[in-house]
Each structure stands twice: as structure tokens, then as C-alpha cells.
mmCIF file of C-alpha atoms and ligand atoms in Angstrom:
data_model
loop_
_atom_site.group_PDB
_atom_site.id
_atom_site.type_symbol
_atom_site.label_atom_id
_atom_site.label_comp_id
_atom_site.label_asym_id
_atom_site.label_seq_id
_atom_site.Cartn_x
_atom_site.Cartn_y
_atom_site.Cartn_z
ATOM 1 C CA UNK A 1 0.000 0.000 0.000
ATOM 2 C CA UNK A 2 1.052 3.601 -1.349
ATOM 3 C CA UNK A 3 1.078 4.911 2.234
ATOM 4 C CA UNK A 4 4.015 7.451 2.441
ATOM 5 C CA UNK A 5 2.620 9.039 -1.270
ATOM 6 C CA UNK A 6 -0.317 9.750 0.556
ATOM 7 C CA UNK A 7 -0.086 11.001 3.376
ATOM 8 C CA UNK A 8 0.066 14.696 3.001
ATOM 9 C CA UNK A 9 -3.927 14.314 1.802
ATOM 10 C CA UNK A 10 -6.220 15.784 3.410
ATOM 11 C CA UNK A 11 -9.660 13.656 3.641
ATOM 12 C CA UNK A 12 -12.394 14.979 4.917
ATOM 13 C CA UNK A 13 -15.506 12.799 7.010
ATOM 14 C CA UNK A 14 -18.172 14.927 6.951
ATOM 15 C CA UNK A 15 -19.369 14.365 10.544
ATOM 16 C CA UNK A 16 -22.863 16.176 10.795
ATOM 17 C CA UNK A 17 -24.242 12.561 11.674
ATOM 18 C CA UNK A 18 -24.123 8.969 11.417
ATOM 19 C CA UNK A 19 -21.326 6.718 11.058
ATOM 20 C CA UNK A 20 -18.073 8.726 10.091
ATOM 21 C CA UNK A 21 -15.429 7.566 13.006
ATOM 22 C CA UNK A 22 -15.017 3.779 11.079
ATOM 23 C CA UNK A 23 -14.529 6.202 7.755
ATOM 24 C CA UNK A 24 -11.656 7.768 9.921
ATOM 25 C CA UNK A 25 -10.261 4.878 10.909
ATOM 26 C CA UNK A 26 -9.826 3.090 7.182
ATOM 27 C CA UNK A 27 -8.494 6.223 6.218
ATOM 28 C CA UNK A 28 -5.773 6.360 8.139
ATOM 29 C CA UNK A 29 -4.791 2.639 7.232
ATOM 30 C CA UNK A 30 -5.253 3.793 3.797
ATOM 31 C CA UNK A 31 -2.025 6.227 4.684
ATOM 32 C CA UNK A 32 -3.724 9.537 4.590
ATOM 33 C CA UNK A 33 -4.739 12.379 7.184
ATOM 34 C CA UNK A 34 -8.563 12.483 7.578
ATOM 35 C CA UNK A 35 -10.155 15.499 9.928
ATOM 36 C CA UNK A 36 -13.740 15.719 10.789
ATOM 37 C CA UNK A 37 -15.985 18.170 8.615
ATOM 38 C CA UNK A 38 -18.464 20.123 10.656
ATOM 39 C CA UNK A 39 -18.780 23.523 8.777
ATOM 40 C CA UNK A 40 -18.530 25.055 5.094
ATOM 41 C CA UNK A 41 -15.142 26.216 6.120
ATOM 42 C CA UNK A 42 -13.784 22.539 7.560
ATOM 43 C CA UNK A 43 -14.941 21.548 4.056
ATOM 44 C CA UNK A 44 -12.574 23.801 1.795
ATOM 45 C CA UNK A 45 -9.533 22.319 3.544
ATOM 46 C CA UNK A 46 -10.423 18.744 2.061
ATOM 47 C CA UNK A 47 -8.784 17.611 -1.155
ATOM 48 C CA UNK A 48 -11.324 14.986 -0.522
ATOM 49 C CA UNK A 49 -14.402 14.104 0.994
ATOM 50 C CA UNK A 50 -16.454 11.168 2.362
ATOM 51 C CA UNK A 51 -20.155 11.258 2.993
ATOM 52 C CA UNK A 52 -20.883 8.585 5.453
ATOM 53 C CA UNK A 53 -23.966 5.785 6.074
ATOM 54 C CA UNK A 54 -26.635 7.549 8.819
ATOM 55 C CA UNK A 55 -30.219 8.403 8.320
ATOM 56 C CA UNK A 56 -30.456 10.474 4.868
ATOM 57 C CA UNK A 57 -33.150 12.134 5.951
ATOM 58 C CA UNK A 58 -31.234 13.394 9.342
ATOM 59 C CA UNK A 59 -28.288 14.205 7.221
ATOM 60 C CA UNK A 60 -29.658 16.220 4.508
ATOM 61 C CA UNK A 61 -31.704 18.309 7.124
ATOM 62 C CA UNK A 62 -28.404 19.198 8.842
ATOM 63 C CA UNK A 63 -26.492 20.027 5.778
ATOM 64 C CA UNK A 64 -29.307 22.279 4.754
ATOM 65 C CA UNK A 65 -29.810 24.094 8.738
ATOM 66 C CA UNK A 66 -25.613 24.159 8.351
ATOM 67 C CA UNK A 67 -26.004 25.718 5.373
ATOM 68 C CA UNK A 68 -23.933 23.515 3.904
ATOM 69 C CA UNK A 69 -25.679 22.739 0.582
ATOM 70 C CA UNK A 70 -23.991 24.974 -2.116
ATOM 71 C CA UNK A 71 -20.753 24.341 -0.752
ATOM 72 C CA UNK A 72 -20.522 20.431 -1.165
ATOM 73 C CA UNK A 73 -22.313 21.064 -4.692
ATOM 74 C CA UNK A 74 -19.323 23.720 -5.303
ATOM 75 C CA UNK A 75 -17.002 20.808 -4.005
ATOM 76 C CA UNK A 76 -17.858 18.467 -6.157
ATOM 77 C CA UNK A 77 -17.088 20.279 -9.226
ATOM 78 C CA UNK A 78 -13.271 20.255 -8.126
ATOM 79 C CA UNK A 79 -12.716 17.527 -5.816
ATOM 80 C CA UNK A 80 -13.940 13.953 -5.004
ATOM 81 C CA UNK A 81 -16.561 12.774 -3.053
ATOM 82 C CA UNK A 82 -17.506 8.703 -1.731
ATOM 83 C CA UNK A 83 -21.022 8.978 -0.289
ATOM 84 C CA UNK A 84 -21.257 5.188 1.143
ATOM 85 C CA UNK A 85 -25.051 4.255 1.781
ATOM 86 C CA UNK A 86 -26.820 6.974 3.224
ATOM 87 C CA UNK A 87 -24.143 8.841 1.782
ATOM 88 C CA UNK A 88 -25.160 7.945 -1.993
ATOM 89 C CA UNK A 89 -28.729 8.907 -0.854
ATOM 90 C CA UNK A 90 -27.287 12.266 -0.144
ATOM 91 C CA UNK A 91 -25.632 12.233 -3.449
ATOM 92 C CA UNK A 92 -28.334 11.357 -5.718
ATOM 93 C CA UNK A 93 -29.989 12.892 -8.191
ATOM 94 C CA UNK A 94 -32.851 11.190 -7.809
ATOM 95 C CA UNK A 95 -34.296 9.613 -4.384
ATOM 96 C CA UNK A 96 -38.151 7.683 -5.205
ATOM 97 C CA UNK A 97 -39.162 7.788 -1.256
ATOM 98 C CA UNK A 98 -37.577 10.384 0.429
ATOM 99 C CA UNK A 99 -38.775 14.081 1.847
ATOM 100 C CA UNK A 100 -35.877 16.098 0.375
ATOM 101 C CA UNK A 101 -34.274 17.458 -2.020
ATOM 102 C CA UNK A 102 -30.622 15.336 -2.439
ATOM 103 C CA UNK A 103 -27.628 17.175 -3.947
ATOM 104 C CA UNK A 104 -27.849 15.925 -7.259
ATOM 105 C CA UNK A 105 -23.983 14.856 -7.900
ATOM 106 C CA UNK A 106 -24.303 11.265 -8.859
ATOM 107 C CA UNK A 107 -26.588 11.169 -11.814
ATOM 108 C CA UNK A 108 -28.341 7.751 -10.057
ATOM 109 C CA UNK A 109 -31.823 7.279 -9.218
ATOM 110 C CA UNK A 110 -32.254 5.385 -5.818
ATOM 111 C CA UNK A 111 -34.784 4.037 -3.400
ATOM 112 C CA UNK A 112 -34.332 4.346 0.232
ATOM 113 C CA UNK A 113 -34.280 1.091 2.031
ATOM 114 C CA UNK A 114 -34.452 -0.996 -1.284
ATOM 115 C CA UNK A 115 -33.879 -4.538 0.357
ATOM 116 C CA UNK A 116 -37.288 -4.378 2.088
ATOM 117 C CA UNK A 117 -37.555 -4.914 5.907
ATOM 118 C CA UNK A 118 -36.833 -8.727 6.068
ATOM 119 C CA UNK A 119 -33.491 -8.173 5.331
ATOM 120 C CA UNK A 120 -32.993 -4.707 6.922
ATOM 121 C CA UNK A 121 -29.014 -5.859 7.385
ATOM 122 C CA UNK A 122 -26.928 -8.563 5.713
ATOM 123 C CA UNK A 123 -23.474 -9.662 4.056
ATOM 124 C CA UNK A 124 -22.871 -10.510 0.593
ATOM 125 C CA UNK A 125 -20.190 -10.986 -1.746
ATOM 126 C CA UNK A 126 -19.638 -8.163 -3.981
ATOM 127 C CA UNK A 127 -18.206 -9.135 -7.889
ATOM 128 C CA UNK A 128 -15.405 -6.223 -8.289
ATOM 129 C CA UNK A 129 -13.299 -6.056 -11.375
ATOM 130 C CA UNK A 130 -10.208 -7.575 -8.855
ATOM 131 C CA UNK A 131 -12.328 -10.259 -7.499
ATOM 132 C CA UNK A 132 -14.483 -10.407 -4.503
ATOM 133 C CA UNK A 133 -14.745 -8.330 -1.760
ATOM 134 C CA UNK A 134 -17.490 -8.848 1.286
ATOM 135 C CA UNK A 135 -20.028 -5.749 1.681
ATOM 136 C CA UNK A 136 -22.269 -4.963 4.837
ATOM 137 C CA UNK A 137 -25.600 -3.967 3.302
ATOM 138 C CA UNK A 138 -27.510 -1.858 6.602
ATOM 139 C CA UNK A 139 -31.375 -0.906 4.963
ATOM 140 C CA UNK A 140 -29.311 0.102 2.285
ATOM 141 C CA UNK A 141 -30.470 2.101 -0.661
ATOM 142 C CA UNK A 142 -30.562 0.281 -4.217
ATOM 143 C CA UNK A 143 -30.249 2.132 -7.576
ATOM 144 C CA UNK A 144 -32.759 1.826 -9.213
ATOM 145 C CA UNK A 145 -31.719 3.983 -12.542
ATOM 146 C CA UNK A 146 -28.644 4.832 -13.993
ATOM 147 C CA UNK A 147 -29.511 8.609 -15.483
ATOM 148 C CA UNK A 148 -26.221 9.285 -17.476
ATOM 149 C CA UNK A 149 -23.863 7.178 -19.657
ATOM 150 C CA UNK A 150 -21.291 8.798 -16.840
ATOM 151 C CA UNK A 151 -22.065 6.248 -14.630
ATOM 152 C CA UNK A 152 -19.503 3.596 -14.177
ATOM 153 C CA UNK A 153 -20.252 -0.050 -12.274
ATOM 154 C CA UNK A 154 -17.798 -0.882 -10.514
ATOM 155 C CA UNK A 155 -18.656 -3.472 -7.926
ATOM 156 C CA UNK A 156 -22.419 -5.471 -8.333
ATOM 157 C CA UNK A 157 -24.419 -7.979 -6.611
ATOM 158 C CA UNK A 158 -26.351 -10.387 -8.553
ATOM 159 C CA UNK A 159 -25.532 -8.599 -11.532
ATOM 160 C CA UNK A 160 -26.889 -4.982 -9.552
ATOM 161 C CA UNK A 161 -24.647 -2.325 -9.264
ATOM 162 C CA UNK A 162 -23.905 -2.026 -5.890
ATOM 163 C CA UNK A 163 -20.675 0.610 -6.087
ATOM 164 C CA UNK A 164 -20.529 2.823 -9.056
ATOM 165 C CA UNK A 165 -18.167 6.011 -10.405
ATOM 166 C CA UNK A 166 -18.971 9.261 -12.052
ATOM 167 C CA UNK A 167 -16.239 11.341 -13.043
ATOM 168 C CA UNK A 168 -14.264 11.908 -9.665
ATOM 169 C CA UNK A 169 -17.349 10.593 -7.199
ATOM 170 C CA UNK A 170 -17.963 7.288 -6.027
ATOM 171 C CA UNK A 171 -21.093 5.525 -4.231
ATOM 172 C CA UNK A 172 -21.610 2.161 -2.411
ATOM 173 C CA UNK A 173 -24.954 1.261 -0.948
ATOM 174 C CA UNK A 174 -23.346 -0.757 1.272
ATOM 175 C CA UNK A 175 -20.802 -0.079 3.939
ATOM 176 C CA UNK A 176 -17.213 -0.519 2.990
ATOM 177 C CA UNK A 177 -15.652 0.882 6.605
ATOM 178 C CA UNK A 178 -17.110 -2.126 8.278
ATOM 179 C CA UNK A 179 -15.035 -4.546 6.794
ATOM 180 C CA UNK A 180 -11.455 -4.741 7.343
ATOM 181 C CA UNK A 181 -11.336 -4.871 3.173
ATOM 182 C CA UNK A 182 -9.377 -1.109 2.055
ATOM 183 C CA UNK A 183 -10.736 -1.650 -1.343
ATOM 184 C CA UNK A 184 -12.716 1.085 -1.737
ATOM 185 C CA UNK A 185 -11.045 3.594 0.574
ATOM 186 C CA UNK A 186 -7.895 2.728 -1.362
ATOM 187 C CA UNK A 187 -9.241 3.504 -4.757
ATOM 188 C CA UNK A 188 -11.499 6.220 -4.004
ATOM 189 C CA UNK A 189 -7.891 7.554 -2.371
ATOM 190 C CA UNK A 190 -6.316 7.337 -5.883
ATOM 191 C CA UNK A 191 -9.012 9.159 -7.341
ATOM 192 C CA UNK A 192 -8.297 11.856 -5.308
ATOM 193 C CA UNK A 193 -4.211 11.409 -5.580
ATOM 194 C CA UNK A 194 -4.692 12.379 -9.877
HETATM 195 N N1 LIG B 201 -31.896 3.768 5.274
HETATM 196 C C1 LIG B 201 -31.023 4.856 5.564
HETATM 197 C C2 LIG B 201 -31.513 6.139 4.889
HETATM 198 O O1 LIG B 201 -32.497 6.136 4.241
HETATM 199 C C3 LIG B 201 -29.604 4.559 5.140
HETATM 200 C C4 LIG B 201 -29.034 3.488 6.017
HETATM 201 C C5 LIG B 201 -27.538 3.525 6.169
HETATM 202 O O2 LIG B 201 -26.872 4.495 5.854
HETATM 203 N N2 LIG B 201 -27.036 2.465 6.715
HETATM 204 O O3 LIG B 201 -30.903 7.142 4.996
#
């Protein structure tokens, strides 16, 4: 692992709500210096940010009371950003069942809680271009509709993309700082190295 090229980046959690300390701590086995974002101002230090799994719903009502909605949109036009479950509801352009307005960066269409309630939280293999790697699904979203030829699959589940790419951005709708597996921390990290 690159760790020593990587260290002087700056990643950003954005820590509003939810689970963003397990981001922190993949990050820094990943090599690189993550710091909590709390404010607009936290966020223009970031060469890089992750939006973490929580309660969409909770998250995008903070962002918006914080302010904190034209800034990540301005983000995103220069730098990365992995929104991981609730995260990738947050990044959306599209959410079917949800009572808000997401911030439109990944052009995906998504439905909250897509696994149904039998199955609120499970494991399953994920099929990545590398090989395998195990992903914690917790009432994770599913996407539904792909909205621009942009979108890239990178990781699926029964043939359903379950990680995908746009441009800089990433999105999982499972959990990938749950596992011990770097995988996506790793390469969302080399996105933001270029
Ligand atoms: N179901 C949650 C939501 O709608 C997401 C769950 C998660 O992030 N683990 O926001």
C-alpha cells in the first residue's frame, strides 16, 4: 500500500451525523490524514471528501440548517466525493421515497431502504473487477436507474450495481468501513491522488 505518497492528503468525514469515526479509521490505514468536517469552512480544507452511512433524511436536514448545501455542490465540481449508503442517498440525483431534495452529484436514481424490511441488514459478496470483496448492506439504498452514460459499475451484486463512479465521485450502498477490506477507501484515495 502507497502509504508514504499519501499522506500529506487531506480527507475529509463529513461528521454532521451517522457513522463517520469507522470512515476515519480506514483512512488512516489507507495512509492519509482524515479530519472531521463540521462547517462550510472545515470543508474547503479537504482535497477529498467522504459522505458517510446515517439516516439520509437526518443528514440532509443538517447540511441544509448548516447551510452547507452549495458548498458540497461547489465541491464536487473540483474535488472527489464517496457517499457510502446513506451517503449515496445524499448524493443522488434522484431519491423515489424520500422528503428532500438530495444534492444531485451522482446522476443515479435510488430508493431508500431498497432490500425491504426482512433483510434490513446482511453480508454478501460483492463481484469487483479484482475479485471479490465482502459488503455490509444496513437498509441500504438500491439504484434503481442509472440517469447518465457517466455512470460507471464498478462493484455489483447479482448482476446490480452495488458501487458505481462518475467522473471523480464514487457511491456504495453498502458499507465498505465495516469490513477490514481497504478496497474502496484505497481507490477512491487514488481518485483523489490524480
Ligand atoms: N436507510 C437509511 C436512509 O435512508 C440509510 C441506512 C444507512 O446508511 N445504513 O438514509
Amino acid at each position: 500500500m502507497p502509504t508514504e505518497e499519501y499522506k500529506g492528503l487531506k480527507i475529509g468525514v463529513l461528521a454532521l451525523q451517522g457513522a463517520f469515526n469507522k470512515h476515519v479509521k480506514a483512512l488512516k490505514k489507507v495512509g492519509v490524514t482524515p479530519f472531521l468536517v463540521k462547517t462550510s469552512a472545515d470543508l474547503f480544507l479537504a482535497d477529498g471528501l467522504i459522505i458517510p452511512g446515517g439516516e439520509s433524511t437526518v443528514m440532509m436536514r443538517l447540511i441544509d440548517s448548516m447551510r452547507m448545501r452549495e458548498a458540497l455542490q461547489k465541491f464536487s465540481q473540483k474535488k472527489p466525493i464517496l457517499g457510502t449508503c446513506a451517503g449515496l442517498i445524499v448524493l443522488a440525483k434522484e431519491v423515489q421515497n424520500a422528503p428532500f431534495t438530495p444534492l444531485g452529484i451522482l446522476s443515479v436514481s435510488v430508493k431508500r431502504n431498497g432490500f425491504g424490511r426482512q433483510i434490513a441488514s446482511h453480508r454478501r459478496a460483492c463481484q469487483i473487477k479484482e475479485g471479490q470483496i465482502e459488503g455490509i448492506f444496513i437498509r441500504a439504498p438500491r439504484i434503481e436507474n442509472v440517469l447518465s452514460k457517466a455512470v460507471e459499475t464498478l462493484g455489483t451484486v447479482d448482476h446490480e450495481a452495488v458501487w458505481i463512479q462518475e467522473g471523480v465521485h464514487m457511491g456504495t450502498t453498502f458499507h465498505p468501513e465495516l469490513t477490514e477490506d481497504l478496497t474502496i477507501h484505497t481507490q477512491f484515495i487514488g481518485q483523489v491522488a490524480k
